[in-house]
Coordinates of N, CA and C in Angstrom, one line a residue:
X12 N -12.2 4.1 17.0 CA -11.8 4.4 15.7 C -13.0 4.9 14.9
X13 N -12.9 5.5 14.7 CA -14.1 6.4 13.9 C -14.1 5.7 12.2
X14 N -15.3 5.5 12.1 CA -15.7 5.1 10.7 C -15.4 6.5 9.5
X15 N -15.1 6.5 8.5 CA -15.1 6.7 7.1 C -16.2 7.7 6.8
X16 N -16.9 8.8 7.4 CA -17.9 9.2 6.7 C -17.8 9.9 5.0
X17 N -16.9 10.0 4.5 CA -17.1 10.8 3.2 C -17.1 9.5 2.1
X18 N -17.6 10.0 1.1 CA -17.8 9.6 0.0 C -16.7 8.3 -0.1
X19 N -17.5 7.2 -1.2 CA -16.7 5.9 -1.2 C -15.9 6.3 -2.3
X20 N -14.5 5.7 -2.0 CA -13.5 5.8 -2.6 C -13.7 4.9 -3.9
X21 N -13.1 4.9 -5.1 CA -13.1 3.5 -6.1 C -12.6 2.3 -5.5
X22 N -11.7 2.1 -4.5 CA -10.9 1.2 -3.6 C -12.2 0.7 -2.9
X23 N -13.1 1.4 -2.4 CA -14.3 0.9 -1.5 C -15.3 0.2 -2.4
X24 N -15.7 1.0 -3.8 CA -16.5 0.1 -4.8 C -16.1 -0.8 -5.1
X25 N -14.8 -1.3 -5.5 CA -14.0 -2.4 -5.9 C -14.3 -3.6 -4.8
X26 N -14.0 -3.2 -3.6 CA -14.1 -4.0 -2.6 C -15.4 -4.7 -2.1
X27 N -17.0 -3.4 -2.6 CA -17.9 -3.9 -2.4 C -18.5 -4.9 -3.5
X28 N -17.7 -4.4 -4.9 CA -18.2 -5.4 -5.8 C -17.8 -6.8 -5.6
X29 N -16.9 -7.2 -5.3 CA -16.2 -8.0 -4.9 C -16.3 -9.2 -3.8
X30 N -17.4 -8.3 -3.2 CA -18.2 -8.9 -1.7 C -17.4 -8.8 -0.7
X31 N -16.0 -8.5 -0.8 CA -14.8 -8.1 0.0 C -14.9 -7.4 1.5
X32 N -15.4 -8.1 2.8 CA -15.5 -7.0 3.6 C -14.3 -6.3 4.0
X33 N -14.6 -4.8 4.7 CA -13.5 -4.0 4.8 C -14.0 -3.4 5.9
X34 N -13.6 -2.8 6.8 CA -13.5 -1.6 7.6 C -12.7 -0.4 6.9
X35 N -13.6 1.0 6.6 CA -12.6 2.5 6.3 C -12.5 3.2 8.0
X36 N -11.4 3.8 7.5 CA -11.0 4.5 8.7 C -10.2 6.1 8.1
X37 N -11.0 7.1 8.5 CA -10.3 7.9 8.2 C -9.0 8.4 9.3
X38 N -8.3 9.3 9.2 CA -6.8 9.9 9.1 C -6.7 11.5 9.5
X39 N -6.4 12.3 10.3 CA -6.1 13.4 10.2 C -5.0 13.9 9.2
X40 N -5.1 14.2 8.0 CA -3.3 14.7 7.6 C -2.9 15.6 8.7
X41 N -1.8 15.6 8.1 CA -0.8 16.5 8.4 C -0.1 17.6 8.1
X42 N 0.2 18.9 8.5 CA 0.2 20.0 8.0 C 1.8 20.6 7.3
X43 N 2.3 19.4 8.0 CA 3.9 19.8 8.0 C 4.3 18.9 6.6
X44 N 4.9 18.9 5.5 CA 5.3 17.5 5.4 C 6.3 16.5 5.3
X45 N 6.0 15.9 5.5 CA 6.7 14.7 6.0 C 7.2 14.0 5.1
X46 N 8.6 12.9 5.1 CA 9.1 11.5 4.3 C 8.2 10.8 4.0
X47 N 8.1 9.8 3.3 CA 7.0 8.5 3.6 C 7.3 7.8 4.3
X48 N 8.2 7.7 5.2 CA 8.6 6.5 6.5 C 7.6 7.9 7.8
X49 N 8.1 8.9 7.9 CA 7.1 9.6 8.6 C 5.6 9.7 8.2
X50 N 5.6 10.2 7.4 CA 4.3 10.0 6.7 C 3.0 8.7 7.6
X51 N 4.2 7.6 6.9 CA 3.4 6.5 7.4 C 3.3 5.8 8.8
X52 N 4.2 6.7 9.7 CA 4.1 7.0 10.9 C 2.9 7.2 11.7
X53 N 2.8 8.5 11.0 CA 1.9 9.2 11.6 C 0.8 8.5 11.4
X54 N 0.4 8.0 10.0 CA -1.1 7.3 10.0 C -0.9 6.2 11.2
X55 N -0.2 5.7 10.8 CA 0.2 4.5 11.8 C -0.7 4.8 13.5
X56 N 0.4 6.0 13.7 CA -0.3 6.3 15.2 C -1.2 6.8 15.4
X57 N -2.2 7.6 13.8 CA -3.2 8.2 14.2 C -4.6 7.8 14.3
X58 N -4.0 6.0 13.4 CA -5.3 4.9 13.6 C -5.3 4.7 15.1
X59 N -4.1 4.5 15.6 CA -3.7 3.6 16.7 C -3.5 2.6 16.5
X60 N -2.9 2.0 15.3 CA -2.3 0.4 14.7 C -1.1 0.7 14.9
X61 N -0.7 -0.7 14.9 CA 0.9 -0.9 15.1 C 1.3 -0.9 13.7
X62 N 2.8 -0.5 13.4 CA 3.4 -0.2 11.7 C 3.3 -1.0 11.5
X63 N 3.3 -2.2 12.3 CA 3.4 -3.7 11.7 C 2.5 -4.2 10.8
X64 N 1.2 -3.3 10.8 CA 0.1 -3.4 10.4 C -0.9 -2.3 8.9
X65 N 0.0 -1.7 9.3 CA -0.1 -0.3 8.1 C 0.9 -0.2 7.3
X66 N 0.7 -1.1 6.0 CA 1.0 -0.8 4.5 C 1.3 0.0 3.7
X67 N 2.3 0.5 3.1 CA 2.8 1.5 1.9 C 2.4 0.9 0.8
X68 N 1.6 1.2 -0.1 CA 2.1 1.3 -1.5 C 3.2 1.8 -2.4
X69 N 4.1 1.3 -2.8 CA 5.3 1.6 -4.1 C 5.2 1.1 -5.7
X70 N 5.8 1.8 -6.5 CA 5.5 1.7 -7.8 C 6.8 1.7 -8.2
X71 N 7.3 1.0 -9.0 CA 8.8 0.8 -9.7 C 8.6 0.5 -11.1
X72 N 9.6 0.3 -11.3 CA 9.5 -0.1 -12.9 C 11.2 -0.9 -13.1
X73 N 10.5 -2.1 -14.1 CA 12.3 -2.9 -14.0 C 12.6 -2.9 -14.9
X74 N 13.6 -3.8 -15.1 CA 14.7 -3.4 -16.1 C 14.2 -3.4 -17.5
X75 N 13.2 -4.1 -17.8 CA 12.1 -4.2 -19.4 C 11.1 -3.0 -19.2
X76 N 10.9 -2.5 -18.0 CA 9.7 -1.5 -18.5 C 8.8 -1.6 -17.5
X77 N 8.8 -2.6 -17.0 CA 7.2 -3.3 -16.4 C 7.0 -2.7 -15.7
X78 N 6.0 -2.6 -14.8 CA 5.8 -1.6 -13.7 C 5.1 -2.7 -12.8
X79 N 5.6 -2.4 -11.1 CA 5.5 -3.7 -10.6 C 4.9 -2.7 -9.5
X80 N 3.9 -3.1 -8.4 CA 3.6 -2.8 -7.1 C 3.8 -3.4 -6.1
X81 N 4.5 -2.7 -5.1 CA 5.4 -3.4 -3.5 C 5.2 -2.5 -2.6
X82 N 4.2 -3.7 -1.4 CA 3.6 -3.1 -0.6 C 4.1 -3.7 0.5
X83 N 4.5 -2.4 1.6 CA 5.7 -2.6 2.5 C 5.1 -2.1 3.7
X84 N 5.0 -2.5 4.8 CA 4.8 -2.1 6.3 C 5.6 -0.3 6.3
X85 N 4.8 0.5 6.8 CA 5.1 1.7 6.9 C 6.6 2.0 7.3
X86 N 7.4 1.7 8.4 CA 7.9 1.6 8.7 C 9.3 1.2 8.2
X87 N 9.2 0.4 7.4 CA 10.2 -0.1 6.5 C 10.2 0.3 5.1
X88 N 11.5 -0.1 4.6 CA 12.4 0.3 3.3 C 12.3 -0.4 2.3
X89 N 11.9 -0.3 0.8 CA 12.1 -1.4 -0.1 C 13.3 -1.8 -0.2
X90 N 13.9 -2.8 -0.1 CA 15.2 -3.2 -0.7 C 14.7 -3.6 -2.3
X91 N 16.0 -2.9 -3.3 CA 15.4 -3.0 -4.4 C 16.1 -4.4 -5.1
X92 N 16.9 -4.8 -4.7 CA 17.2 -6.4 -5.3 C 16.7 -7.3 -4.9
X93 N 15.6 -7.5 -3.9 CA 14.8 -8.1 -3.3 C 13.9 -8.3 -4.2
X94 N 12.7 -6.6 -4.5 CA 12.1 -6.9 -4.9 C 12.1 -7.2 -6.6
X95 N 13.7 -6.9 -6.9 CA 13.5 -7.3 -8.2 C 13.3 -8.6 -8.3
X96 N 14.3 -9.5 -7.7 CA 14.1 -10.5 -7.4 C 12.7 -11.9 -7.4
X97 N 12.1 -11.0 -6.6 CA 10.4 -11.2 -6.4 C 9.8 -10.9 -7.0
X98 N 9.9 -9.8 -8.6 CA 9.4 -9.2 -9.2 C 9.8 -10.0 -10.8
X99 N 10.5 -11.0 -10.4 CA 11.2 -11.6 -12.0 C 11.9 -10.5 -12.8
X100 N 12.5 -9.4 -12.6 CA 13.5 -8.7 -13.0 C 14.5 -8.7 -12.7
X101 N 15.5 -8.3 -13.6 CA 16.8 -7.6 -13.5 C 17.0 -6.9 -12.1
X102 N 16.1 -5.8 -12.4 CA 16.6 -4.6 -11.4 C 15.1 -3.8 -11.4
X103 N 15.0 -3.2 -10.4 CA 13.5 -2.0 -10.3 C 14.3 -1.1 -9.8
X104 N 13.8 0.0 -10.5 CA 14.0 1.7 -9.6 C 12.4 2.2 -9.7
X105 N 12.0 2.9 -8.1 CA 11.2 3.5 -8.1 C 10.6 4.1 -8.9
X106 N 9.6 4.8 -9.6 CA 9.1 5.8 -10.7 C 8.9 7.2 -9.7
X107 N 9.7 8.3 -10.5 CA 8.7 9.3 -10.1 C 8.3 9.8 -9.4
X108 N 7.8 11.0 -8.3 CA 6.5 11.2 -8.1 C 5.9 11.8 -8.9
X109 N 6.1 12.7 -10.3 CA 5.0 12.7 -11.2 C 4.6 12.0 -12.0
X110 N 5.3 10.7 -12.1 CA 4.6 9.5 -12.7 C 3.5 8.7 -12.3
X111 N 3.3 9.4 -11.1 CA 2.3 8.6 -10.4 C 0.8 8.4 -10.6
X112 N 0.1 9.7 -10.7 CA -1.0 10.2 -10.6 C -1.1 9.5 -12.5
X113 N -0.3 9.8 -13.4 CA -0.9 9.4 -14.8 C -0.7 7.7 -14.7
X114 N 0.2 7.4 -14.3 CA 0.4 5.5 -14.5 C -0.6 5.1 -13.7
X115 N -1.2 5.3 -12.7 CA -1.7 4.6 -11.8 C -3.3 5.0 -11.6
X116 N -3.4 6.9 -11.2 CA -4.7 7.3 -10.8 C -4.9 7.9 -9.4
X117 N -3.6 7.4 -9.1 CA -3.3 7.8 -7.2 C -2.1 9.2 -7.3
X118 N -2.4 9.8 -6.1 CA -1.5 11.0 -5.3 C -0.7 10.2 -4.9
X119 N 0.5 10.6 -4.8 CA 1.4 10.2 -3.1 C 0.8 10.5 -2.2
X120 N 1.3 9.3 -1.5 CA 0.2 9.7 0.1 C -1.3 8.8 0.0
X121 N -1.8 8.2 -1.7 CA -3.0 8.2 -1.3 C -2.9 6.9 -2.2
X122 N -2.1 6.6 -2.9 CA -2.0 5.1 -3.7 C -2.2 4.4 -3.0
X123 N -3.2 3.4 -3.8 CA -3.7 2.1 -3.1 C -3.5 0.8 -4.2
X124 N -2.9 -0.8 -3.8 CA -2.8 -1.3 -4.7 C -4.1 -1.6 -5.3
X125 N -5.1 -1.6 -5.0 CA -6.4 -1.8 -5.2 C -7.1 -0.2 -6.6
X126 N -7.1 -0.6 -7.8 CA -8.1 0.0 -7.8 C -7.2 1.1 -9.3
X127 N -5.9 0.8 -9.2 CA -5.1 1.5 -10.4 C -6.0 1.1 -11.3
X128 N -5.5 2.5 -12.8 CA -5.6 2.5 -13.8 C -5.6 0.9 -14.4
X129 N -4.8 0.3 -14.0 CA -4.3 -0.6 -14.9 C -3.5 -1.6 -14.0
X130 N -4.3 -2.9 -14.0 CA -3.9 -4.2 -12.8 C -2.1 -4.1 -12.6
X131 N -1.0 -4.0 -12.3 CA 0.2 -4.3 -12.5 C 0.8 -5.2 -11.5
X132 N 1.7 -6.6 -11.9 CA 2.0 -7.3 -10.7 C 2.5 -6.9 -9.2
X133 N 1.6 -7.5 -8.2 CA 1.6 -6.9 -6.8 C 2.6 -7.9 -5.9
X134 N 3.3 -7.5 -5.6 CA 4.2 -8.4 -4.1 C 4.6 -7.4 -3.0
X135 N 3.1 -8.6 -2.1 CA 3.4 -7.9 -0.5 C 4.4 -8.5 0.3
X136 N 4.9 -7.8 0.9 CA 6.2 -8.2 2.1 C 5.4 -9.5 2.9
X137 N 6.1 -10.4 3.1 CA 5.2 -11.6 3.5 C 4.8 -11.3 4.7
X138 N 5.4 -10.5 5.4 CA 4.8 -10.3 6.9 C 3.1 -9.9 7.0
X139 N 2.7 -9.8 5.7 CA 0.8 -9.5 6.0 C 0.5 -10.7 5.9
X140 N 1.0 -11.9 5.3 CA 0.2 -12.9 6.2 C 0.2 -13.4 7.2
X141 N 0.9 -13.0 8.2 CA 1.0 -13.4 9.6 C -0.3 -12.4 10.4
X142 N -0.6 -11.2 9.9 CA -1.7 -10.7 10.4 C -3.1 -11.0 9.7
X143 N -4.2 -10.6 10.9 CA -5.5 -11.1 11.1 C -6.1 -10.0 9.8
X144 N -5.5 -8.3 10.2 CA -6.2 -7.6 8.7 C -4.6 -6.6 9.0
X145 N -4.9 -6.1 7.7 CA -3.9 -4.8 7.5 C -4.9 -3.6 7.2
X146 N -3.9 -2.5 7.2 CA -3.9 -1.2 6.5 C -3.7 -1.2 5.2
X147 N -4.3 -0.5 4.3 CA -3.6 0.0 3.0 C -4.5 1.1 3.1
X148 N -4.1 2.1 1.8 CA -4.6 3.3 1.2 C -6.1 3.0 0.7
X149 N -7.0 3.7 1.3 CA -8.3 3.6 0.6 C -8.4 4.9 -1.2
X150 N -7.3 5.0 -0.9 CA -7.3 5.5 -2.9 C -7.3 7.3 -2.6
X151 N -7.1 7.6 -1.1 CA -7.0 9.0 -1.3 C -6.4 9.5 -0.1
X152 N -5.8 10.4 0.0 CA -4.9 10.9 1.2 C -6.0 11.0 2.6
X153 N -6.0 10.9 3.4 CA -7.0 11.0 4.5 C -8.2 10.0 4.9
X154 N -7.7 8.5 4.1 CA -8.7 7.3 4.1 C -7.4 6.4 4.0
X155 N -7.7 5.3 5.2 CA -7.3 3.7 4.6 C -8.4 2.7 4.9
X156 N -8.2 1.3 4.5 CA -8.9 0.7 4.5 C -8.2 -0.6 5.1
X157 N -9.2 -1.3 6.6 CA -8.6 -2.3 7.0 C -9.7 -3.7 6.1
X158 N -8.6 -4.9 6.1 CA -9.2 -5.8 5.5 C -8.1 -7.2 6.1
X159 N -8.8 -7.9 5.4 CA -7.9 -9.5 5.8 C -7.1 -9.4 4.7
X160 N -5.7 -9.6 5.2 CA -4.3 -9.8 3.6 C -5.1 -11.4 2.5
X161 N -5.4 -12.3 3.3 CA -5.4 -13.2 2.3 C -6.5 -12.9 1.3
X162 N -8.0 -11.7 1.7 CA -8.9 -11.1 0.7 C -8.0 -11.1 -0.4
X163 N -7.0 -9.7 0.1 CA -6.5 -9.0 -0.7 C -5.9 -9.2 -1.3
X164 N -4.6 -10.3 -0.9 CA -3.8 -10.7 -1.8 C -4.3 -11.6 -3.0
X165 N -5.6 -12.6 -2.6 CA -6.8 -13.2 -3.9 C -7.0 -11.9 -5.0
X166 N -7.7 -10.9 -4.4 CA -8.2 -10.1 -5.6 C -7.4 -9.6 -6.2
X167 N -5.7 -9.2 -5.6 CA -4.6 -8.4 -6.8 C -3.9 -10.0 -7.5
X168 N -4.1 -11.0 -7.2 CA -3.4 -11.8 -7.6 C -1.9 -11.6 -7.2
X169 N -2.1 -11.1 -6.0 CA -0.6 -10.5 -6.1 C 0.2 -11.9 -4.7
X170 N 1.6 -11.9 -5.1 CA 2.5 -12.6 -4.8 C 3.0 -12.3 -3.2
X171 N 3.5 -12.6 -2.2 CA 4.3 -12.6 -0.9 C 5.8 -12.6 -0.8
X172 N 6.7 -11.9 -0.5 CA 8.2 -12.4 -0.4 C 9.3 -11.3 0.6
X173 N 10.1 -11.7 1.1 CA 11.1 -11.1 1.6 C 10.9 -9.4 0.9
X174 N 10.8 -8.3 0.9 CA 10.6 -7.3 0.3 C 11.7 -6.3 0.7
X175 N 11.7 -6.5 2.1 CA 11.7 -4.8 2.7 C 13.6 -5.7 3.1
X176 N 14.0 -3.8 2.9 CA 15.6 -3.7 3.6 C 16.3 -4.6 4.8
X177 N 17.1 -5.2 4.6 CA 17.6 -5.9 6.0 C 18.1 -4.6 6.6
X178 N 18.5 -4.8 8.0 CA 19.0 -4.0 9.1 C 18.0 -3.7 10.4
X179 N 17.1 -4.8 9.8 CA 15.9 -5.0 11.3 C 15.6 -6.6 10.9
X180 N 15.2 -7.2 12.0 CA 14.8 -8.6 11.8 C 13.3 -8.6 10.6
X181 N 13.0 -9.5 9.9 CA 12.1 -9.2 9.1 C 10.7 -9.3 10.1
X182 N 9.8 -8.7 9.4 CA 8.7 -8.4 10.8 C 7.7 -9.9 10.9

């Protein structure tokens, strides 16, 4: 797996301030484009990690306004009464893709919960704690960044819970 040579992401400063160790790994994009279940496919296979292991970032917003981050194994679906649920709302609907880059700071494709504009409550699918490290977005299309979930989930303050769509056993 080839190391990260370009420039450190803000996701990477954060991490180093932090004392947070990480492995970066960069990503070939892709030319064609893709869903974000493809999308996150491909990274998936182009690390050579299992999806089980490589994390989506999502951005919603609930029924008050709030804007919540749900971070899902590639692979999988947000179910959105779940994470309202887990989110202490009413209801969440996704935001956007042009909401993204102003609320947050991130592209599609390149959002990382680490490192937004602006902290917003995080709940990961509980299946990253059963692994040793995950995937997430190192803050730009063509970078992620492996780390230990329980780092990660410490520095977002962020929560664990049933997340993702039933119609597969949860992972």
């Amino acid at each position: 797996m080839a190391k990260h040579k370009e420039e450190k992401t803000n996701v990477m400063r954060v991490l180093e301030q932090k004392k947070i160790p990480y492995s970066a790994h960069a990503y070939e994009e892709t030319e064609s484009p893709l869903g974000d279940r493809e999308y996150g496919l491909h990274i998936a296979q182009t690390l050579g990690q299992s999806v089980e292991r490589v994390y989506k970032t999502l951005v919603a917003r609930g029924a008050g306004g709030q804007l919540h981050v749900f971070c899902i194994p590639v692979a999988e679906s947000l179910d959105l009464k779940k994470a309202a649920r887990a989110a202490g709302e009413k209801s969440v609907e996704l935001i956007a893709v042009k909401e993204l880059l102003p609320l947050t700071g991130y592209v599609r494709g390149g959002c990382s919960p680490i490192g937004m504009k602006k902290q917003y409550p995080t709940v990961f699918h509980n299946a990253a704690e059963a692994c040793e490290t995950i995937f997430i977005s190192a803050g730009k299309i063509g970078a992620q960044i492996e780390l230990a979930p329980d780092a990660l989930l410490t520095l977002l303050g962020a929560q664990t819970a049933d997340i993702i769509a039933s119609g597969k056993e949860p992972l």
